[in-house]
Coordinates of C-alpha atoms and ligand atoms in Angstrom, one line a residue:
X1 CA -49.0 -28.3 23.9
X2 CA -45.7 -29.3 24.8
X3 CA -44.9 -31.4 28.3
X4 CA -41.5 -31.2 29.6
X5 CA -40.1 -34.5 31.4
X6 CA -38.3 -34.9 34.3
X7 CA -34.8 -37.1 33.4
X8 CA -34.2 -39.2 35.5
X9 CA -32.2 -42.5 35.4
X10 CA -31.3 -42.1 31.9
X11 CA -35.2 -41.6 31.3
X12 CA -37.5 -39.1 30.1
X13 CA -40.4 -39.1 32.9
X14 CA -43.5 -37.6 34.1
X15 CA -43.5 -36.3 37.1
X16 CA -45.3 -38.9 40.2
X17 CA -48.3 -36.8 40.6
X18 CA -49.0 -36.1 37.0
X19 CA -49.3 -32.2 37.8
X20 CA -47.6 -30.0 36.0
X21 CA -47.2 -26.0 35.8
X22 CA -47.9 -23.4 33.1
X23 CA -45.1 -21.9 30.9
X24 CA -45.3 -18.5 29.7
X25 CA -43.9 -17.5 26.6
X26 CA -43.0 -14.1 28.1
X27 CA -43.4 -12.2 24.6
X28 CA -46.9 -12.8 24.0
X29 CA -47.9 -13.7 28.0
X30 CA -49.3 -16.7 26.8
X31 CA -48.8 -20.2 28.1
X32 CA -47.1 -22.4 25.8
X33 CA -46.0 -25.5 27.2
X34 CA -45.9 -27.4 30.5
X35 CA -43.8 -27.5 33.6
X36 CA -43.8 -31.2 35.6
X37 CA -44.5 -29.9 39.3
X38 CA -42.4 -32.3 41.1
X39 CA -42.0 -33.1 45.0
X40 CA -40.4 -35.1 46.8
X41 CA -41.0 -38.1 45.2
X42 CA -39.4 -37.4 42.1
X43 CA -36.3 -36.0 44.0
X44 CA -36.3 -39.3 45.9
X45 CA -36.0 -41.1 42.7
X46 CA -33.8 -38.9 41.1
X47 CA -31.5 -39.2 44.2
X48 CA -31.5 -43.0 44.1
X49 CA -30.8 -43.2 40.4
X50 CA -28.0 -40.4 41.2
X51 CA -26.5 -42.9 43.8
X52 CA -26.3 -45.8 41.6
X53 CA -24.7 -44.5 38.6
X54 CA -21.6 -42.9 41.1
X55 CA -19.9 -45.8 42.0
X56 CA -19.3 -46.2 38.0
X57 CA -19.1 -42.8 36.8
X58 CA -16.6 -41.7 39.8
X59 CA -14.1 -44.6 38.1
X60 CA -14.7 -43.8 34.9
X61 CA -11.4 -43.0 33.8
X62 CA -10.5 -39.5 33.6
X63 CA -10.5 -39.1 29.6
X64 CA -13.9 -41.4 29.0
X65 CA -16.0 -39.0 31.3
X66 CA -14.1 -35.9 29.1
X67 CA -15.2 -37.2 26.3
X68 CA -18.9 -37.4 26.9
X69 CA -18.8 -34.1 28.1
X70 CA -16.9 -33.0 25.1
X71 CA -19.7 -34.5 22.7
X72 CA -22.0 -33.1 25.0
X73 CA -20.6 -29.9 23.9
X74 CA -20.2 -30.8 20.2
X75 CA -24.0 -31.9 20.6
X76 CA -25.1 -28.1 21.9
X77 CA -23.1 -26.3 19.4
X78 CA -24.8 -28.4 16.7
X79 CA -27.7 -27.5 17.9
X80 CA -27.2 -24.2 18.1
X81 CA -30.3 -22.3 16.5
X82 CA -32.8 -24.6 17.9
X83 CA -31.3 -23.9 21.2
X84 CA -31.8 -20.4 20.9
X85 CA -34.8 -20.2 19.7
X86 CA -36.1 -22.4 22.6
X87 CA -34.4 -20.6 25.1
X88 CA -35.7 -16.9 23.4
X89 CA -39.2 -18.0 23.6
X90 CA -38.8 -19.1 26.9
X91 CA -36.9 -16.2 28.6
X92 CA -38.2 -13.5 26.5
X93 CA -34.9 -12.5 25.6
X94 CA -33.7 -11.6 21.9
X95 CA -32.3 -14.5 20.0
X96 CA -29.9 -12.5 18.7
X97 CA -28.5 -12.4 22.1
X98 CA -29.1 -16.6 22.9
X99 CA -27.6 -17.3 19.8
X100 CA -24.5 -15.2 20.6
X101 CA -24.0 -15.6 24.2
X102 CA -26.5 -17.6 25.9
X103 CA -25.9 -21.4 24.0
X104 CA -21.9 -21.0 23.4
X105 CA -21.3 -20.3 26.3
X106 CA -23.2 -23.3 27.7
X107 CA -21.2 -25.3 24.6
X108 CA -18.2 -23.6 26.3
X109 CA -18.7 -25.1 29.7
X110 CA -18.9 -28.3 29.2
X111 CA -15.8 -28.1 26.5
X112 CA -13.9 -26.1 29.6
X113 CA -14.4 -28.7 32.3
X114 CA -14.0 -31.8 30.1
X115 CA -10.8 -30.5 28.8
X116 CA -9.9 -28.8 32.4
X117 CA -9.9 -32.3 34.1
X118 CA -7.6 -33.6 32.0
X119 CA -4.8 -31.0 33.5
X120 CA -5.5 -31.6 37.1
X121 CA -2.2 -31.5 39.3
X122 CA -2.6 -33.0 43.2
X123 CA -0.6 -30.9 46.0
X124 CA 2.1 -32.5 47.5
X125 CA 4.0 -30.8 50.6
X126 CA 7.4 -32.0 52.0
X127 CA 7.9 -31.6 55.8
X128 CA 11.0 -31.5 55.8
X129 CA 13.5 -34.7 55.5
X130 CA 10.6 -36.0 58.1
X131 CA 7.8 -36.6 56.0
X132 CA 5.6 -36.0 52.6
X133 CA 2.1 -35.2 52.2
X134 CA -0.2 -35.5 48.9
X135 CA -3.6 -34.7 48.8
X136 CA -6.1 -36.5 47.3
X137 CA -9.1 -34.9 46.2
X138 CA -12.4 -37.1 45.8
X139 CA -15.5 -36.3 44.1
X140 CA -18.4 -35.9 46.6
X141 CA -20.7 -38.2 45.8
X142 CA -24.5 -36.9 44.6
X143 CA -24.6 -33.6 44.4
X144 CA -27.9 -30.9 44.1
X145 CA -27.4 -28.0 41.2
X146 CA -30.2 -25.2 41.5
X147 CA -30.1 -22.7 38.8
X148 CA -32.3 -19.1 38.3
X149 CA -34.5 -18.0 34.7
X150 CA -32.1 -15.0 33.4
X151 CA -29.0 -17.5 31.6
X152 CA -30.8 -20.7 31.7
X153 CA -28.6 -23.1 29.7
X154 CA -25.5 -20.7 30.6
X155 CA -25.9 -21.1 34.4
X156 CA -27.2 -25.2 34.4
X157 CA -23.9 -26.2 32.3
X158 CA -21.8 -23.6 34.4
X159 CA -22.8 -26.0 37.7
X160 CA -23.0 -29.3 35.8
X161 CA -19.9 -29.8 33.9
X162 CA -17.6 -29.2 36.8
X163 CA -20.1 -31.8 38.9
X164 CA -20.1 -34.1 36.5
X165 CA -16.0 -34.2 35.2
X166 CA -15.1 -34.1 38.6
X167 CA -16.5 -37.5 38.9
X168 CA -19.8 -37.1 40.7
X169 CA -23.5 -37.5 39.7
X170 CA -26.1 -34.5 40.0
X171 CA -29.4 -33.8 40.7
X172 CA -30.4 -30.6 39.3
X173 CA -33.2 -28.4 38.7
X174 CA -33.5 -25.0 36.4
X175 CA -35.6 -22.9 37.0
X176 CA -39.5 -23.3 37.0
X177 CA -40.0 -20.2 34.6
X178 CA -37.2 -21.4 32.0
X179 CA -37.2 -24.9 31.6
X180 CA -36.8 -25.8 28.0
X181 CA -33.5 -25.9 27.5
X182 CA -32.7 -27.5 30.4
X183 CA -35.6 -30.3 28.9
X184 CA -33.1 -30.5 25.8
X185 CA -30.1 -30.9 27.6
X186 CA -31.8 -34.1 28.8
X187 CA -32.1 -35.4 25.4
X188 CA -28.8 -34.4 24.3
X189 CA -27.1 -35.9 27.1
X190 CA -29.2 -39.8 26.2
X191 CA -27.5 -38.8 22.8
X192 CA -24.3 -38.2 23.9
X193 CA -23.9 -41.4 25.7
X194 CA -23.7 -40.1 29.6
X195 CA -24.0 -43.1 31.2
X196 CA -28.0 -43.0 33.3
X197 CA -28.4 -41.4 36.3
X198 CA -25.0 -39.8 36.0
X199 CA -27.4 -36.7 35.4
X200 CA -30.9 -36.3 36.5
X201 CA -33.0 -33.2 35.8
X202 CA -36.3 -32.5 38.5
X203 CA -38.3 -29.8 37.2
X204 CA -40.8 -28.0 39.1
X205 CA -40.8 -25.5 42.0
X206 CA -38.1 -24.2 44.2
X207 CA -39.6 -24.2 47.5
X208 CA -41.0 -28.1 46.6
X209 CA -38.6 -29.8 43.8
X210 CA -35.9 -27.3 44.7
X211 CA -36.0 -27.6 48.9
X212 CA -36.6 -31.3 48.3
X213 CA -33.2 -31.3 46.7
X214 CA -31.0 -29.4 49.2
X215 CA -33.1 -31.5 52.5
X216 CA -32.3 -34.6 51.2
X217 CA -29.4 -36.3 53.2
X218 CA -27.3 -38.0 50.4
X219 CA -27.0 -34.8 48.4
X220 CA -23.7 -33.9 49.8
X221 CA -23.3 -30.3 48.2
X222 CA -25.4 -27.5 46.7
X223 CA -24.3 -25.5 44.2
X224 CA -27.1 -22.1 43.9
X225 CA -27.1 -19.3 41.7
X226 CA -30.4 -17.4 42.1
X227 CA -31.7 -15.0 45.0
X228 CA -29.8 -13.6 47.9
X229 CA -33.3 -14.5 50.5
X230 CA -33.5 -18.1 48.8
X231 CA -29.7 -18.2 49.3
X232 CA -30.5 -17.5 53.1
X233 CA -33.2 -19.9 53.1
X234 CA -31.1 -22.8 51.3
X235 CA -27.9 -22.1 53.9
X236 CA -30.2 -22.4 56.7
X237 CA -31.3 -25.7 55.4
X238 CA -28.1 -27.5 54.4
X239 CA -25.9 -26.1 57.1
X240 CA -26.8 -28.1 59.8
X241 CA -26.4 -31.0 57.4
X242 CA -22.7 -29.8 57.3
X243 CA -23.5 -29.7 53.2
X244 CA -21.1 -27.7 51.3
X245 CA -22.5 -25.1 49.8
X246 CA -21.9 -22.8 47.1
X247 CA -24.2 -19.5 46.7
X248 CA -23.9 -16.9 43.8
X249 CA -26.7 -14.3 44.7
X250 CA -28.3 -10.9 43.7
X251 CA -26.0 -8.0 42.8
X252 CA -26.3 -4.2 42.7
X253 CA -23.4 -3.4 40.3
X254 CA -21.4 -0.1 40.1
X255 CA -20.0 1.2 36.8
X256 CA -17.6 4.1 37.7
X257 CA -16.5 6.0 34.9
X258 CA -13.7 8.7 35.3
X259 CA -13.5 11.2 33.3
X260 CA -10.4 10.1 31.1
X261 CA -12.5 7.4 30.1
X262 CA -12.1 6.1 26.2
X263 CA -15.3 8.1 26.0
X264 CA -16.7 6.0 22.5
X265 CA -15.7 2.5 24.1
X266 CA -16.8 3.5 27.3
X267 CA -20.8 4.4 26.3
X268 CA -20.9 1.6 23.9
X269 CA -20.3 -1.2 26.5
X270 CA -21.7 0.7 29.4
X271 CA -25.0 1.0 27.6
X272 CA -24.5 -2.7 26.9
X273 CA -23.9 -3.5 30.8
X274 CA -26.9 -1.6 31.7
X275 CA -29.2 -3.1 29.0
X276 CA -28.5 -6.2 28.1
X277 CA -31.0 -9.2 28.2
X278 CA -33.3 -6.6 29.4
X279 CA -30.8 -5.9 32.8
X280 CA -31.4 -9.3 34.0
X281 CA -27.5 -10.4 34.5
X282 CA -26.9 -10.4 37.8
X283 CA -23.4 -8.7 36.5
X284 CA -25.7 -5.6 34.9
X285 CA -24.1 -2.2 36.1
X286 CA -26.9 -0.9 37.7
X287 CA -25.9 2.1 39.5
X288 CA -23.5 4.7 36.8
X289 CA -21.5 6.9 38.6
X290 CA -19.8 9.7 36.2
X291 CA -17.0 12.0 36.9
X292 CA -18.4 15.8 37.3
X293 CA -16.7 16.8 34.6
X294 CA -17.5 14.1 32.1
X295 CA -21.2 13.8 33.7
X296 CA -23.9 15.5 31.2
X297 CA -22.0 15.0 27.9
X298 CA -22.2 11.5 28.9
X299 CA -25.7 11.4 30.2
X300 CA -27.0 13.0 27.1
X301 CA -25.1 10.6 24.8
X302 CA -26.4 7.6 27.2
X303 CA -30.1 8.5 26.6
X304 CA -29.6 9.1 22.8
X305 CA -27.9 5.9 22.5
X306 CA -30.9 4.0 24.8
X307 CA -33.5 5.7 22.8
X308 CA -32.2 4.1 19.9
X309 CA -32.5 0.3 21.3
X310 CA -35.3 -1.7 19.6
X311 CA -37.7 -3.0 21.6
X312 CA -39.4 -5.6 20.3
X313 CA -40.4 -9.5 19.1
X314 CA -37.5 -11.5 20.5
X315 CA -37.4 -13.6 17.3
X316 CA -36.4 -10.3 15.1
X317 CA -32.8 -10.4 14.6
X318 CA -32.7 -6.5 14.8
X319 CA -34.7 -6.5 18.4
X320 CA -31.8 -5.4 21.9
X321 CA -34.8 -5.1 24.3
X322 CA -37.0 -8.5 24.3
X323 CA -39.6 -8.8 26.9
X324 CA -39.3 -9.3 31.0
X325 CA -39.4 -13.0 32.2
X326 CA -42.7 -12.9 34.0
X327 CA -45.7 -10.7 34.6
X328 CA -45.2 -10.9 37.7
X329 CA -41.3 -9.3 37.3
X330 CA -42.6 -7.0 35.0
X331 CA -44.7 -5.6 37.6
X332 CA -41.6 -5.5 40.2
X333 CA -39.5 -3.5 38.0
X334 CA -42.2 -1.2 37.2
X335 CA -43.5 -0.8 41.1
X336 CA -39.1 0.2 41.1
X337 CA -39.6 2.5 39.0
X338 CA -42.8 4.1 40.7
X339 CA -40.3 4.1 43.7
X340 CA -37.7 5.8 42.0
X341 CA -39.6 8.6 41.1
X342 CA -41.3 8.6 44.8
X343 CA -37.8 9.2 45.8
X344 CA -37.6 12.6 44.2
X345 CA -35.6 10.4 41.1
X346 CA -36.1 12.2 37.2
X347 CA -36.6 9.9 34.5
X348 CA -34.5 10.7 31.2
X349 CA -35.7 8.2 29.3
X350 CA -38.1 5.0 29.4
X351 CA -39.5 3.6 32.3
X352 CA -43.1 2.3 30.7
X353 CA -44.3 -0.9 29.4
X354 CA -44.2 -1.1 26.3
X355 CA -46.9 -2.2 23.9
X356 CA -45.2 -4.2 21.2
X357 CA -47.9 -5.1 18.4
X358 CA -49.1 -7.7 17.0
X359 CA -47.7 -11.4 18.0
X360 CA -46.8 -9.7 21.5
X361 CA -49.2 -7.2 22.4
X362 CA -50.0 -9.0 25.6
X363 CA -45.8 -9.6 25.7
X364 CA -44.2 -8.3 29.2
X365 CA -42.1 -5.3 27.3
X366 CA -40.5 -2.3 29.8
X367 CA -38.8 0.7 27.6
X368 CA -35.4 1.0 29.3
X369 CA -35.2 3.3 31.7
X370 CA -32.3 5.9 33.0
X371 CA -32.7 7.6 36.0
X372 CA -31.0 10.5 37.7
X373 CA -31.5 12.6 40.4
X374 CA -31.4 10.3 43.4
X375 CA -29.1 10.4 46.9
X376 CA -26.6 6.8 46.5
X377 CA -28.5 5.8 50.0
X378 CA -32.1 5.0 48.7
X379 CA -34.0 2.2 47.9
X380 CA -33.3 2.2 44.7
X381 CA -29.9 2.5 44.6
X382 CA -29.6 -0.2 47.4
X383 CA -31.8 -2.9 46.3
X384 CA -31.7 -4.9 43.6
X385 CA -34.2 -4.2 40.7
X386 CA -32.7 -7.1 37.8
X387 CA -34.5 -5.0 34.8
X388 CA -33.6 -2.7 32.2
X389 CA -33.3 0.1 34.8
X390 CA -29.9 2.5 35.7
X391 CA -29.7 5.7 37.9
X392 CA -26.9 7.7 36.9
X393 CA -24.8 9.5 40.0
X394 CA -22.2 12.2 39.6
X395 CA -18.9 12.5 41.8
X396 CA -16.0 14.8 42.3
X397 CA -13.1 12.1 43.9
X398 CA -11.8 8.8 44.0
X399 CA -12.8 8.7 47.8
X400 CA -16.3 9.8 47.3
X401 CA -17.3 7.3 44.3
X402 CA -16.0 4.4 46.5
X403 CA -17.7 4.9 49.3
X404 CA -20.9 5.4 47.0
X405 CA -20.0 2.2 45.1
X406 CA -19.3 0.0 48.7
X407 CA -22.9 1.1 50.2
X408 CA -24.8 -1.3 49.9
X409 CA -25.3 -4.8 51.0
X410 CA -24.0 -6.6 47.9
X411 CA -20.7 -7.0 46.1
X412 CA -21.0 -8.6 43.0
X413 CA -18.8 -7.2 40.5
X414 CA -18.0 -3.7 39.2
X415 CA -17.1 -1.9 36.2
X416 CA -14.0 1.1 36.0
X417 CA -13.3 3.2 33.3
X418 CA -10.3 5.1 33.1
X419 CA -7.1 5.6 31.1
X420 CA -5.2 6.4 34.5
X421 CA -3.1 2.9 35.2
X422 CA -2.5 3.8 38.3
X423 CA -6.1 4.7 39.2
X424 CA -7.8 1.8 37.6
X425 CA -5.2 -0.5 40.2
X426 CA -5.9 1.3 43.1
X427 CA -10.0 1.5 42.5
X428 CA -9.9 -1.9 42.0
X429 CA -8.1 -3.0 45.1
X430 CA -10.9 -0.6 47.2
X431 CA -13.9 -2.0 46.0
X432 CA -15.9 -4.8 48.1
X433 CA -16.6 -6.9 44.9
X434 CA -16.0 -10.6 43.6
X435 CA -15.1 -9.0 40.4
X436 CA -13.8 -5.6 38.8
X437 CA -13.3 -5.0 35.4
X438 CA -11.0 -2.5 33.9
X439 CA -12.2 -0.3 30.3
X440 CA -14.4 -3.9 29.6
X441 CA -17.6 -5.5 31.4
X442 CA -18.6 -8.8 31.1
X443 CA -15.1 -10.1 29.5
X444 CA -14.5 -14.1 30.8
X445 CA -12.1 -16.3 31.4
X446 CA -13.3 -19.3 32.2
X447 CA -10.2 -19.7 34.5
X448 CA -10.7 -17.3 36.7
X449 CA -12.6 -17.1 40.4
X450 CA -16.3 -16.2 40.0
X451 CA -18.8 -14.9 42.9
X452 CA -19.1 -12.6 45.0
X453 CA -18.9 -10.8 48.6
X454 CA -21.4 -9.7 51.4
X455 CA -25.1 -10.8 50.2
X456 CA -23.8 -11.5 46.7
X457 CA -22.5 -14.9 47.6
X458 CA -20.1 -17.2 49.2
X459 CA -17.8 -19.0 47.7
X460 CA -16.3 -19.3 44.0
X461 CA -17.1 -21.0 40.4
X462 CA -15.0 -21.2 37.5
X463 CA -12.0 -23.0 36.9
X464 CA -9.9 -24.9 40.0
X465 CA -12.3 -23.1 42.5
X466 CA -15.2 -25.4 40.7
X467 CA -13.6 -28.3 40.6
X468 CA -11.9 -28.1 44.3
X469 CA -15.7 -27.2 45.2
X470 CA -16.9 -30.3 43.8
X471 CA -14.0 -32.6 45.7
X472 CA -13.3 -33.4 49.5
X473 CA -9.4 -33.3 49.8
X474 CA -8.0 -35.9 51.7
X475 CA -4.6 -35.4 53.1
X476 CA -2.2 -38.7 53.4
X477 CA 1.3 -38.1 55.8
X478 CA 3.8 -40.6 55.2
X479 CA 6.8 -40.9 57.5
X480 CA 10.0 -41.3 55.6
X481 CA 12.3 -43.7 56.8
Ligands
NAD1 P1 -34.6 -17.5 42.8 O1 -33.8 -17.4 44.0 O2 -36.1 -17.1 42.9 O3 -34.6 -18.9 42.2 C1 -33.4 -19.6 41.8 C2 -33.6 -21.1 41.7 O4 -33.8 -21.5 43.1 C3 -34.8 -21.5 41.0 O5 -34.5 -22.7 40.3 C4 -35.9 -21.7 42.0 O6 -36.9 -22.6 41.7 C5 -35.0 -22.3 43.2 N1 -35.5 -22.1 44.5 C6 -36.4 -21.2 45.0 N2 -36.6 -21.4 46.3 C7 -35.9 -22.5 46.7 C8 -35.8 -23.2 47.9 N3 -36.4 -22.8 49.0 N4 -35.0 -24.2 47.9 C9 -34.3 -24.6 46.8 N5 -34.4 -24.0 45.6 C10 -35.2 -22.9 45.6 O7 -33.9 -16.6 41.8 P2 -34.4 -16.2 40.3 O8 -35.5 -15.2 40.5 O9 -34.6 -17.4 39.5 O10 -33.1 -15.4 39.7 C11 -32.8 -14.1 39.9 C12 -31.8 -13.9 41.0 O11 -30.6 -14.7 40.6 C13 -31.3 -12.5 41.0 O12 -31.2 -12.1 42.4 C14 -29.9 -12.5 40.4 O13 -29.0 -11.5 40.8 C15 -29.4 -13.9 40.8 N6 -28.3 -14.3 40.0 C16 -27.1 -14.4 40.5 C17 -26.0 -14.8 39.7 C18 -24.6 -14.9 40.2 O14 -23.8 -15.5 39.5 N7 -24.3 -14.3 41.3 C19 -26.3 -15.1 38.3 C20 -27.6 -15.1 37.8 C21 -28.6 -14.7 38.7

């Protein structure tokens, strides 16, 4: 069976206590390889190997650290199927899907950020024939990356390359249900050339490895994507260590579609935001709303097109529903469901697990459900489920659906569809989210600000907000003469 190492000081290690953790292969519910269970030890280690390799690495010029990260990149793309099929079996999630999203758009990250550096411009501010300013802006020193199971390789690279090509060194961890990939990176890095210690990998739990990580003084900054409770729990740590911190949390994502929607586009990608990688994207529109008018053509055409998804073995290229990351999430997403239709909520479609058979019969499979029926104010249109499961809500005005679409406690990112320019502006501007799209879902720009507002985050990834994250300014005032 396969034993993942912690990387650490340019090394592939076991962990210090020699324990390690199952790992599931979600689509057969069978364990397939092994997790090291680190502690504090290993952070300790990785930390100090961290702290060694920064002095170097933070004066490495500018275009030497981009080009390891740009044969980093080279290295991922290379590796392409390999990489998919390891994070598949892991996740549980199509390859299909890993092969077309998950793995290029880690490539992607690293290429972004290692080419990104390169066009850095510092402020500088006149006072007026008095003085000028510049500012300065320092990488941090060690820094701690923490990173959740649904876009394994995606969401590691999308905290690392920024860390790493804004000059610091990292200590990160992936999650404990999906670490594969993260186990590959290691070896792809050593291939590359990245200097050790520049990037250490802990494996094991989040309340161990992971709070070892964000306690430990010398980590100066914590970059999370995961849960909005263990966001909580990780501010309430690092704050009073003055740490900065950047948290991207749980969503509960509104599509609202008018009815002058481009009806074809409009159910092909909204069945997509809904379904895909099993509704485990934090950016999954969750809760449909639908224009009156629009509202049972649409439904019907909804629940034909989910009916027609393939649920199946990750590894065939035809399956769109793989299986549900643990058993253990599997049974949260059903107990949802349970509550849905406890709410008084009607089930059009789905909502069982599935018995895929042979390889996976024992694989954690849920058909995709749509639900509709239920008041905006419940449970389960207020908390977040992260599985293949929509309610579908129908509204009269623009007023109405944005009050509906602001309830609840998260702000993530949200979906409009709508021919009306006018109308897609001002619904945007309305809506408490990190992120609207117009007639599209899920299009990126690696440019742009990522994150969200309320319990879906604080703070910003992508682009300048990454790399500003990962620097202290300093501001220098010098008196002209
Ligand atoms: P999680 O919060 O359980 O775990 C995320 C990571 O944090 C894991 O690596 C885990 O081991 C670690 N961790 C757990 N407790 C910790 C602690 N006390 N200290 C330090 N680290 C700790 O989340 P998950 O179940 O892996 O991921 C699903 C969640 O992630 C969903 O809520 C989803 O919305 C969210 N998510 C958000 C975004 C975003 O960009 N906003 C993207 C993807 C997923």
């Amino acid at each position: 069976m396969d034993q993942i190492l912690n990387y650490i000081g340019g090394e592939l290690v076991p962990p210090k206590s020699s324990t390690y953790l199952d790992n599931f292969e979600p689509a057969t519910g069978a364990v397939y390889s092994q997790v090291p269970d680190s502690d504090a030890s290993d952070v300790q280690a990785a930390v100090e190997a961290a702290e060694s390799a920064f002095q170097a690495w933070s004066h490495t010029p500018v275009a030497e650290r981009s080009a390891v990260l740009l044969e980093i990149s080279r290295r991922i793309q290379e590796s392409i199927a390999d990489l998919a099929e390891a994070e598949s079996r892991d996740t549980g999630k199509p390859v299909s899907l890993a092969k077309a999203v998950d793995i290029p758009r880690a490539s992607k990250n690293f290429d972004f950020f290692a080419t990104a550096i390169k066009h850095v411009e510092n402020e500088s501010h006149q006072t007026d024939r008095e003085a000028i300013n510049y500012t300065l802006r320092d990488p941090l020193g060690v820094v701690g990356c923490i990173s959740p199971w649904n876009l394994p390789l995606y969401l590691f690279s999308w905290k690392i390359a920024p860390a790493l090509a804004a000059g610091n060194t990292v200590v990160a961890k992936p999650s404990e249900l999906t670490p594969m990939t993260a186990y590959l990176l290691s070896q792809i890095c050593m291939d590359a050339g990245l200097p050790p210690g520049v990037l250490n990998i802990v494996h094991g739990l989040g309340n161990k490895a992971g709070a070892a990580i964000v306690e430990h003084p010398a980590v100066k900054a914590i970059s999370f994507t995961g849960g909005t409770n263990t966001g909580a729990e990780i501010a309430r740590v690092a704050a009073p260590q003055f740490k900065k911190l950047s948290l991207e949390l749980g969503g509960k994502n509104p599509t609202i579609i008018f009815s002058d929607c481009p009806h074809e586009d409009t159910l092909e990608t909204v069945a997509r935001s809904a379904f895909s990688n099993q509704g485990e994207i934090c950016l999954c529109g969750s809760r449909i709303y639908i224009q009156c008018e629009l509202y049972e053509d649409f439904r019907d055409d909804l629940v034909d097109k989910v009916k027609a998804m393939k649920i199946g073995d990750p590894r065939d290229e035809d399956t769109n529903q793989g299986a549900l990351v643990s058993q253990q999430h599997m049974e949260k997403v059903l107990s949802y469901i349970q509550l849905a239709k406890d709410e008084g909520g009607r089930i059009l479609t789905g909502g069982q697990r599935e018995i895929v058979s042979g390889r996976c019969e024992n694989g954690w499979f849920v058909q995709p459900a749509i639900i509709e029926g239920l008041d905006h104010t419940c449970r389960t249109n207020q908390e977040e489920i992260f599985g293949p499961v929509v309610t579908l809500t129908p509204f009269d005005t623009e007023d109405e659906v944005i009050t509906m679409a602001n309830s609840t406690p998260y702000g993530l990112s949200a979906s409009v569809w709508t021919e009306n320019l006018s109308r897609a502006h001002r619904v945007s501007q309305r809506l408490a989210s990190g992120l609207v799209w117009v007639n599209c879902w899920m299009l990126r720009d690696l440019r742009t600000p990522f994150g969200g507002v309320k319990q879906s985050g604080v703070g910003r990834e992508g682009g300048w907000e990454a790399l500003r994250f990962f620097t202290e300014p300093k501001n220098v005032c010098i008196k002209l003469r």
